[in-house]
Coordinates of N, CA, C and O in Angstrom, one line a residue:
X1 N 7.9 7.0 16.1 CA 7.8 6.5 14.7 C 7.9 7.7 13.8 O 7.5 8.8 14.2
X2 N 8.6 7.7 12.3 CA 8.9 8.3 11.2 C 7.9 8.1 10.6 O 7.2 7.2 10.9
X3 N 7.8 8.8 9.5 CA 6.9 8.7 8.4 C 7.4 9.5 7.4 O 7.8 10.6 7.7
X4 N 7.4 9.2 6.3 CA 8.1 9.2 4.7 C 6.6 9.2 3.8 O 5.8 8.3 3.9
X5 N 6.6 10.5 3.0 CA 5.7 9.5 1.7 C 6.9 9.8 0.5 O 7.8 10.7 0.7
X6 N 6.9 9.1 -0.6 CA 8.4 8.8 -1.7 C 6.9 9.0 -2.9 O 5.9 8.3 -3.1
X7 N 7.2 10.0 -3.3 CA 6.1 10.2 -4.4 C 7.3 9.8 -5.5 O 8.5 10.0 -5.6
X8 N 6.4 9.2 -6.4 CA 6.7 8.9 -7.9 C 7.7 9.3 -8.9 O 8.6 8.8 -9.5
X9 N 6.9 10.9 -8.8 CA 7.9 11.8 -9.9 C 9.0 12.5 -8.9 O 9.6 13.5 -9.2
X10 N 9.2 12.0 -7.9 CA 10.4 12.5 -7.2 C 11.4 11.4 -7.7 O 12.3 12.0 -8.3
X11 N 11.5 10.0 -7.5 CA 12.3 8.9 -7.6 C 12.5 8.0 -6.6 O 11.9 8.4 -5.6
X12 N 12.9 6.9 -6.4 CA 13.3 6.7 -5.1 C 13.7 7.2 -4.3 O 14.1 8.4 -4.4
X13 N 13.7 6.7 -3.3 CA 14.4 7.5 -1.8 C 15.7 6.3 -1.2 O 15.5 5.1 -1.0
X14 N 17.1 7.1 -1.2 CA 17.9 6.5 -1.1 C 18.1 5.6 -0.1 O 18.6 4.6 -0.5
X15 N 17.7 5.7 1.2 CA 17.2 4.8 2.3 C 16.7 3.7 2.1 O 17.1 2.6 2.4
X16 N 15.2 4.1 1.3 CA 13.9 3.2 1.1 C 14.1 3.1 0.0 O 13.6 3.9 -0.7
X17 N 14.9 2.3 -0.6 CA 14.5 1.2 -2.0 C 14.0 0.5 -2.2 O 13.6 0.0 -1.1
X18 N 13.5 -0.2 -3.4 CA 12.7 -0.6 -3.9 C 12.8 -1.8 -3.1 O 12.1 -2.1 -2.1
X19 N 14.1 -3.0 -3.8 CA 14.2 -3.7 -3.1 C 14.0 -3.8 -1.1 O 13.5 -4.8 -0.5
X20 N 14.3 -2.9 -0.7 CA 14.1 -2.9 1.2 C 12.5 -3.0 1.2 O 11.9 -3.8 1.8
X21 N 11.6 -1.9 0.2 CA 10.5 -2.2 0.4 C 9.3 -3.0 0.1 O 8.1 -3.0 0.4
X22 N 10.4 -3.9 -0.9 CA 9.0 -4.9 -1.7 C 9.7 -6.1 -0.6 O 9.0 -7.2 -0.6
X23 N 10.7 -6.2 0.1 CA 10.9 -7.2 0.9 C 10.4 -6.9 2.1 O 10.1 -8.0 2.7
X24 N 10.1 -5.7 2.8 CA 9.2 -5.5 3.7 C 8.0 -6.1 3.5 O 7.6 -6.9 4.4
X25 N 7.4 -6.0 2.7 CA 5.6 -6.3 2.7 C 5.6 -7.6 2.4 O 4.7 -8.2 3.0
X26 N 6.3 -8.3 1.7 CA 6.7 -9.8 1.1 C 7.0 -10.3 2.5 O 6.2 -11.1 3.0
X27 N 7.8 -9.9 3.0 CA 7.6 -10.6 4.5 C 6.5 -10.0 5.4 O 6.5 -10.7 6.5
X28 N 5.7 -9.1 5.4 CA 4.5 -8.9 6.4 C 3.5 -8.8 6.1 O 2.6 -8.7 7.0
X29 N 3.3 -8.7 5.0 CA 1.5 -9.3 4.3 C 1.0 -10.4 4.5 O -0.2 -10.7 4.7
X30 N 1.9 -11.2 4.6 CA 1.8 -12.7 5.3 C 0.8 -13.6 4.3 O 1.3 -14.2 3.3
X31 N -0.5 -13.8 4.7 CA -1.2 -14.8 3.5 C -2.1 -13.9 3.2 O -3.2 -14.4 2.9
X32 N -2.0 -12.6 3.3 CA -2.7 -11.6 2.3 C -1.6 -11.1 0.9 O -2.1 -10.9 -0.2
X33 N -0.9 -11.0 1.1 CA 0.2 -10.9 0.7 C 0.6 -11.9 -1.3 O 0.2 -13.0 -1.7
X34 N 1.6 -11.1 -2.0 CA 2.2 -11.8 -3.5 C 2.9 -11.9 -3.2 O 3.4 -11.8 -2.1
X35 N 3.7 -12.7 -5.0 CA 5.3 -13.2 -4.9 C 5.8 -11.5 -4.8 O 5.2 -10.5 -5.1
X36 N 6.9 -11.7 -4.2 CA 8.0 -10.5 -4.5 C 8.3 -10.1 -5.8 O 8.3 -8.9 -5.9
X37 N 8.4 -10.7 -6.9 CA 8.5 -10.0 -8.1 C 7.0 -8.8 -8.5 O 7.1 -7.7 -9.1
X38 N 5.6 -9.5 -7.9 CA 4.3 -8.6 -8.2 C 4.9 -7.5 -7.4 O 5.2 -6.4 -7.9
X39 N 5.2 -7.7 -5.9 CA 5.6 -6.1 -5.1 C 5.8 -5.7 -6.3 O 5.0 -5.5 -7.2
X40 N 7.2 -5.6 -6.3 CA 8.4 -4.9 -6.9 C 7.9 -4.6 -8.2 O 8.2 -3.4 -8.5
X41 N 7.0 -5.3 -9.0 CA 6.4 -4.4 -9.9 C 5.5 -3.7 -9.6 O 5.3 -3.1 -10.7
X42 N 4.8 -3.4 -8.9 CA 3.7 -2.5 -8.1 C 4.5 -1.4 -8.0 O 4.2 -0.2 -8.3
X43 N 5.7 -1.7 -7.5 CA 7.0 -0.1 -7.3 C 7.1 0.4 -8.4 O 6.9 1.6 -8.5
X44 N 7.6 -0.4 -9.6 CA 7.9 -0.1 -10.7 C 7.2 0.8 -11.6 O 7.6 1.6 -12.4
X45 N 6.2 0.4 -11.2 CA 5.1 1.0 -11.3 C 5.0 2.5 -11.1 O 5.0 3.4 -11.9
X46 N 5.0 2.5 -9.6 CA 5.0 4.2 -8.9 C 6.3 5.0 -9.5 O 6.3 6.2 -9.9
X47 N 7.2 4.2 -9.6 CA 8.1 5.7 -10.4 C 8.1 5.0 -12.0 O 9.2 4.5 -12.2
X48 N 7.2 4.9 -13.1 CA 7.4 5.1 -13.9 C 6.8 6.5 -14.6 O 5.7 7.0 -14.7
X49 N 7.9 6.7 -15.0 CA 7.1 8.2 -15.1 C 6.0 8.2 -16.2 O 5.4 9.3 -16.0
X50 N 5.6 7.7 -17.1 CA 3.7 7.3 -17.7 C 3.0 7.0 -16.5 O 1.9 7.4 -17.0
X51 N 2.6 6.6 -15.4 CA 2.5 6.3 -14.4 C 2.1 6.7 -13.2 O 1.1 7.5 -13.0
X52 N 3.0 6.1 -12.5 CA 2.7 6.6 -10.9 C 2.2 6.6 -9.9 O 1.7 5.4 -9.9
X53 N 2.0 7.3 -8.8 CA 2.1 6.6 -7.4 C 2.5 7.1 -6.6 O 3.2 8.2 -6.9
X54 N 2.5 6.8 -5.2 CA 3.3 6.7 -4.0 C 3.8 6.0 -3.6 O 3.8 5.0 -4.3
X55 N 4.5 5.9 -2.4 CA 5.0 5.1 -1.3 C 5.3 5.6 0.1 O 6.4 6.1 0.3
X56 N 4.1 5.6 1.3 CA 4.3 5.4 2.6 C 4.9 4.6 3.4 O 4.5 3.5 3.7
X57 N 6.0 5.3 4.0 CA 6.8 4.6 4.6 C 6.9 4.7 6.7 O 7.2 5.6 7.4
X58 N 6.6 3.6 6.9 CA 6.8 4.7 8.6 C 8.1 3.2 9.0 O 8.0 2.0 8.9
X59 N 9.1 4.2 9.5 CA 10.2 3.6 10.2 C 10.7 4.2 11.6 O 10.5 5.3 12.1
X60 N 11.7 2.9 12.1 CA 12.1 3.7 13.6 C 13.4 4.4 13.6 O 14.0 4.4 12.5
X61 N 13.8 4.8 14.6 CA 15.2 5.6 14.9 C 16.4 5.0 14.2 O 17.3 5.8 13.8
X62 N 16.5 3.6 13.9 CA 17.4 2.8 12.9 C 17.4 2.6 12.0 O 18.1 1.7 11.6
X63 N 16.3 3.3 11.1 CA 15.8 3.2 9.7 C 15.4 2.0 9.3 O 15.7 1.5 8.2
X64 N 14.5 1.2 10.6 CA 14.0 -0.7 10.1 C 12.5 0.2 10.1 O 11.9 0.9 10.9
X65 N 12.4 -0.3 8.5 CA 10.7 -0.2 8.3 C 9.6 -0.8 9.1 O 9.6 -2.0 9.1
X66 N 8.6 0.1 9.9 CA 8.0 -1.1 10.4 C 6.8 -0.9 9.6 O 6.1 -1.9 9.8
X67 N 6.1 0.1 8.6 CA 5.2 0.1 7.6 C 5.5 0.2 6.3 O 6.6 0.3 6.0
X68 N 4.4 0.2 5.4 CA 4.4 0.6 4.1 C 3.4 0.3 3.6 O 3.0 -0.8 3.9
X69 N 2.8 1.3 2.6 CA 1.8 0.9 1.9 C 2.5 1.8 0.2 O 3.2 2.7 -0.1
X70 N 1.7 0.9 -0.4 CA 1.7 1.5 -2.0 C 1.0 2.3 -2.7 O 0.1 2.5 -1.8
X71 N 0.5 3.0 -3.9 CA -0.8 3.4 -4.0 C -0.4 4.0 -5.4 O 0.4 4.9 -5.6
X72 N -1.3 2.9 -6.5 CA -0.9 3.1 -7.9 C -1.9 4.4 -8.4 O -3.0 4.5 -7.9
X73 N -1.7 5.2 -9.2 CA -2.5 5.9 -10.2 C -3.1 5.1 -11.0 O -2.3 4.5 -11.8
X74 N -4.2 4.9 -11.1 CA -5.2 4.3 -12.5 C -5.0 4.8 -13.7 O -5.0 4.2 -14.8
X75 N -4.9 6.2 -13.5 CA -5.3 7.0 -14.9 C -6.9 7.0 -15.4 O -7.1 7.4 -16.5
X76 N -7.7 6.6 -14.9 CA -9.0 6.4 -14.9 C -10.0 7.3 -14.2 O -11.0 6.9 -13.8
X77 N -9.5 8.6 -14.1 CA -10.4 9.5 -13.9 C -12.0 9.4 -14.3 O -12.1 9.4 -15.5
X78 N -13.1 9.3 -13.7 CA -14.0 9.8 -14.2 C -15.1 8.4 -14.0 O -16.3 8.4 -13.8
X79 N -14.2 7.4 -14.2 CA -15.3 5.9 -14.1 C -14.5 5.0 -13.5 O -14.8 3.8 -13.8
X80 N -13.4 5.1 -12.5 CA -13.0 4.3 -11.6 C -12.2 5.1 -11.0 O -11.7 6.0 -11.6
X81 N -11.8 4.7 -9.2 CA -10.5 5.8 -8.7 C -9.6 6.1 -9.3 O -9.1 5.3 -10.1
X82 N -9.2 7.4 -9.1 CA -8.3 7.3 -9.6 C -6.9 6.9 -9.3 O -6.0 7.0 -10.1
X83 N -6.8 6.5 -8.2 CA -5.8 5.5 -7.3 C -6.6 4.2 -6.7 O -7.7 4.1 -6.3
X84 N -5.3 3.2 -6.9 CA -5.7 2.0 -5.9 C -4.5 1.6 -5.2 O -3.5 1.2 -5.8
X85 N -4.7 1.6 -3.6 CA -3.7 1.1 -2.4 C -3.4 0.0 -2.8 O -3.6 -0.7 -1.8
X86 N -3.0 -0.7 -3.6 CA -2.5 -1.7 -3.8 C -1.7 -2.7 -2.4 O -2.2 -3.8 -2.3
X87 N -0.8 -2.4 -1.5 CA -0.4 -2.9 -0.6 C -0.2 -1.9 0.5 O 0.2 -0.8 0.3
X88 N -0.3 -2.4 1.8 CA 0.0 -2.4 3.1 C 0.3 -3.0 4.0 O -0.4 -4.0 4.2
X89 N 1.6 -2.9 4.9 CA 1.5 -4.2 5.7 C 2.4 -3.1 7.1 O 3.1 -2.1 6.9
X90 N 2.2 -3.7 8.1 CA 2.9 -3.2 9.4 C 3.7 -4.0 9.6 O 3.5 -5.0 9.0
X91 N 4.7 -4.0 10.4 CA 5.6 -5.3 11.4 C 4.4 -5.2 12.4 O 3.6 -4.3 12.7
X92 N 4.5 -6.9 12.8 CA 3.5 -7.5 13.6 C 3.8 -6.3 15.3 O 3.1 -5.5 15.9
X93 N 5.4 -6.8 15.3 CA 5.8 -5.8 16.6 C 5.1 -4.4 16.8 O 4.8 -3.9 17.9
X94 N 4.9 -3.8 15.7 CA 4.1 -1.9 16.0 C 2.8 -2.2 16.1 O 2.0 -1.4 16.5
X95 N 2.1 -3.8 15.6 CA 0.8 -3.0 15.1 C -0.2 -3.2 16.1 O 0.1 -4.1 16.8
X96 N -1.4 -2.7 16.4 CA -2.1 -1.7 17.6 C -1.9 -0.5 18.1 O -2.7 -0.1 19.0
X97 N -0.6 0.2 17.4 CA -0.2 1.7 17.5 C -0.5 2.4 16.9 O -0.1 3.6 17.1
X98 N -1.2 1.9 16.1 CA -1.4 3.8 15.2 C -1.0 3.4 13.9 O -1.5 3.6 12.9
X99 N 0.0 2.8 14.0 CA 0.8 3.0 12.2 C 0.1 2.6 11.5 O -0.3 3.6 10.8
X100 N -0.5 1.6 11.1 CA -1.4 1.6 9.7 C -2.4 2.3 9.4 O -2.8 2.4 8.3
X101 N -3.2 3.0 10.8 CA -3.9 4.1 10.6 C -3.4 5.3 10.0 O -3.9 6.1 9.2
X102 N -2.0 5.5 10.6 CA -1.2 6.7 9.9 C -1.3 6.7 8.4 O -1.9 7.3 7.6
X103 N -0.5 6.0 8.3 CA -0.6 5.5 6.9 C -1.5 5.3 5.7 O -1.4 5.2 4.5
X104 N -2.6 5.1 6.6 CA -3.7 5.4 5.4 C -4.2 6.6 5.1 O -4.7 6.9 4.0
X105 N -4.0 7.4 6.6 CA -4.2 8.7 6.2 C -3.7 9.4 5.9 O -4.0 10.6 6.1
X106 N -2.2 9.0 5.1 CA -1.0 9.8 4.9 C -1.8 9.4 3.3 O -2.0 10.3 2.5
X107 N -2.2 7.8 2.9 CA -2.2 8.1 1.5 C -3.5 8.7 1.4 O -3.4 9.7 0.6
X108 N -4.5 8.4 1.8 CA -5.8 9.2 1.8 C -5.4 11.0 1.6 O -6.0 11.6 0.7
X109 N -4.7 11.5 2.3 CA -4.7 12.9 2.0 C -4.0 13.2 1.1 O -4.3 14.3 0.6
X110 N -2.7 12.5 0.4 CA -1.8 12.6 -0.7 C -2.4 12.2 -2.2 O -2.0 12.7 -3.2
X111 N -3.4 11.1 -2.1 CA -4.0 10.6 -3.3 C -4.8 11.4 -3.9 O -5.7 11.9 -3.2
X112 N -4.7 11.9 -5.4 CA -5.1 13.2 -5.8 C -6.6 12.8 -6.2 O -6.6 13.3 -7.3
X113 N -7.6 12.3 -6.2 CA -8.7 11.7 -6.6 C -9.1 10.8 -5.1 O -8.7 10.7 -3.9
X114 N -10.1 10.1 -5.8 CA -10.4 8.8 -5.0 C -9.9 7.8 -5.1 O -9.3 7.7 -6.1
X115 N -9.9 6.6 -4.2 CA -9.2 5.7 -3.9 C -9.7 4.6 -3.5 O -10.3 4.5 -2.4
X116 N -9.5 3.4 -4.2 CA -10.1 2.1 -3.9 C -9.2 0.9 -3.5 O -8.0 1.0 -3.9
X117 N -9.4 -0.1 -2.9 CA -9.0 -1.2 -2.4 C -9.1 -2.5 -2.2 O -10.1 -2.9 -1.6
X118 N -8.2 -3.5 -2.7 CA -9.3 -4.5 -2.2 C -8.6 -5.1 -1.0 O -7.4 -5.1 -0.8
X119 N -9.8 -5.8 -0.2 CA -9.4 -6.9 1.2 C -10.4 -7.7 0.9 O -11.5 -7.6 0.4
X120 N -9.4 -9.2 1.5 CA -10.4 -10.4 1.6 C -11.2 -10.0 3.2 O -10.8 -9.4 4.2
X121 N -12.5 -10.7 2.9 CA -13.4 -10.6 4.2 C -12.8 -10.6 5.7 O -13.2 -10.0 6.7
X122 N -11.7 -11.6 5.5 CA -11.3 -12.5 7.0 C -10.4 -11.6 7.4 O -9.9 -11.7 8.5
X123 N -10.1 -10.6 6.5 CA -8.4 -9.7 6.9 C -8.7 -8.7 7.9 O -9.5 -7.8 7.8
X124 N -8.0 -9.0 9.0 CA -8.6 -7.9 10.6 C -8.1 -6.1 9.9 O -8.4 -5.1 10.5
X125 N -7.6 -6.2 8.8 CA -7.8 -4.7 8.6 C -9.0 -4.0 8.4 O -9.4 -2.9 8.6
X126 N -9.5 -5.0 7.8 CA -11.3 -4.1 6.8 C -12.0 -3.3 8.2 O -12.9 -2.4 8.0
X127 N -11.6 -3.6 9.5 CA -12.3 -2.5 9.9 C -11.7 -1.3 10.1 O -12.4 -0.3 10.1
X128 N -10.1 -1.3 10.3 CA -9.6 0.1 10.2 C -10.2 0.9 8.7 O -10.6 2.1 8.8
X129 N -10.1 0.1 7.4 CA -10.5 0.5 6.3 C -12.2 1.0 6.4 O -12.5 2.0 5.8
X130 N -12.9 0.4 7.1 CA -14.5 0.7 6.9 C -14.4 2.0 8.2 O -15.2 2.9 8.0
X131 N -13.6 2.4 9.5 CA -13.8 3.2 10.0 C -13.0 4.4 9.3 O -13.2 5.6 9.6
X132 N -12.2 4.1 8.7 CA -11.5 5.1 7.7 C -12.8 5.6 6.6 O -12.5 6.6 6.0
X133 N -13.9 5.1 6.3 CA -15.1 6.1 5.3 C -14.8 4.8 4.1 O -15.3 5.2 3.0
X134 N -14.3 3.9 4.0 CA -14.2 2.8 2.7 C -15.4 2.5 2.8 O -15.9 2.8 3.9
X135 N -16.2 1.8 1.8 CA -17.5 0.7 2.0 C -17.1 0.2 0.7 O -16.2 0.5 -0.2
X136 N -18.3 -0.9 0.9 CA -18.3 -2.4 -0.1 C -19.6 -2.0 -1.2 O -20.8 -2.5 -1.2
X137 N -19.1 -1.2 -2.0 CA -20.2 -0.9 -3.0 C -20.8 -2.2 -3.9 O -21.9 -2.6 -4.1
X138 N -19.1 -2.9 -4.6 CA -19.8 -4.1 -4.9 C -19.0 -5.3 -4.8 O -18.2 -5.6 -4.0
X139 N -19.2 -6.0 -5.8 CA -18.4 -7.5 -5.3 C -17.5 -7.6 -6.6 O -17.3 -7.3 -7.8
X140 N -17.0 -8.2 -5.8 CA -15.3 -8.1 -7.1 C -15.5 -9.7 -7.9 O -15.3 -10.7 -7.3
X141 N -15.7 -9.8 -9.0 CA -15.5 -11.3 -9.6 C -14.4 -11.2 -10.6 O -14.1 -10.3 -11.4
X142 N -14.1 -12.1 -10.4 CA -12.1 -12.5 -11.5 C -12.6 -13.8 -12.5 O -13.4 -14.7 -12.4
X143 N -11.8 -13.2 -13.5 CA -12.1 -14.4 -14.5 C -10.3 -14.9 -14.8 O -9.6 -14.2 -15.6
X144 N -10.0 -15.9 -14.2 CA -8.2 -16.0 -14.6 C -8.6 -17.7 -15.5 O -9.4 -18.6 -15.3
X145 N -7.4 -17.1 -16.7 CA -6.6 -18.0 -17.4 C -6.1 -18.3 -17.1 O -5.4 -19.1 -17.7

């Protein structure tokens, strides 16, 4: 397995575009997972240059993505992370190998601050996340229009 991180203020990566990677996750987030247009602005996101972000990429010998995660800047230094992982997803085919662990430790060591997340309860990642040093300080409530 490969591994790519595509920082922000670099630009895209000619390989890994936007499009190949918000259709990656759009197809393997599955019902954790947004529409394709939220990806794709999550990307938009990472290279805007007011902004920013990453993008971890791990692929095989044929350049087929089998990971990715995202990981926006807040700008919120001081009273929230200052990054949030926004998305991750493996191909079903790699995953018990390592890659989404990789990957978290690719953005964990790249993210210039701290870093928060959210998972619903049922999602079999939260424990790679809680053996990675994450915990559940509090509870998330939404108020949607």
């Amino acid at each position: 397995m490969n591994y790519l991180l595509i920082e922000g203020k670099a630009g895209a990566h000619a390989d890994f575009n936007n499009q190949k990677i918000s259709e990656f996750l759009y197809k393997h987030l599955e019902q954790y997972g947004d529409p394709i247009d939220q990806i794709q602005a999550c990307l938009d996101y990472v290279f805007n240059p007011d902004k920013g972000g990453f993008v971890a990429v791990a692929y095989d010998d044929d350049q087929e993505i089998m990971g990715a995660t995202i990981v926006n800047n807040t700008g919120m230094s001081g009273y929230i992370p200052e990054n949030i992982l926004v998305y991750i997803a493996v191909d079903a085919k790699t995953r018990g190998q390592g890659v989404g662990k990789t990957l978290m430790q690719m953005a964990l060591e790249n993210a210039e601050g701290n870093v928060a997340l959210h998972v619903e309860p049922d999602n079999p990642a939260r424990k790679l996340y809680e053996k990675l040093g994450f915990t559940n300080k509090y509870l998330e409530m939404r108020y949607q229009k």
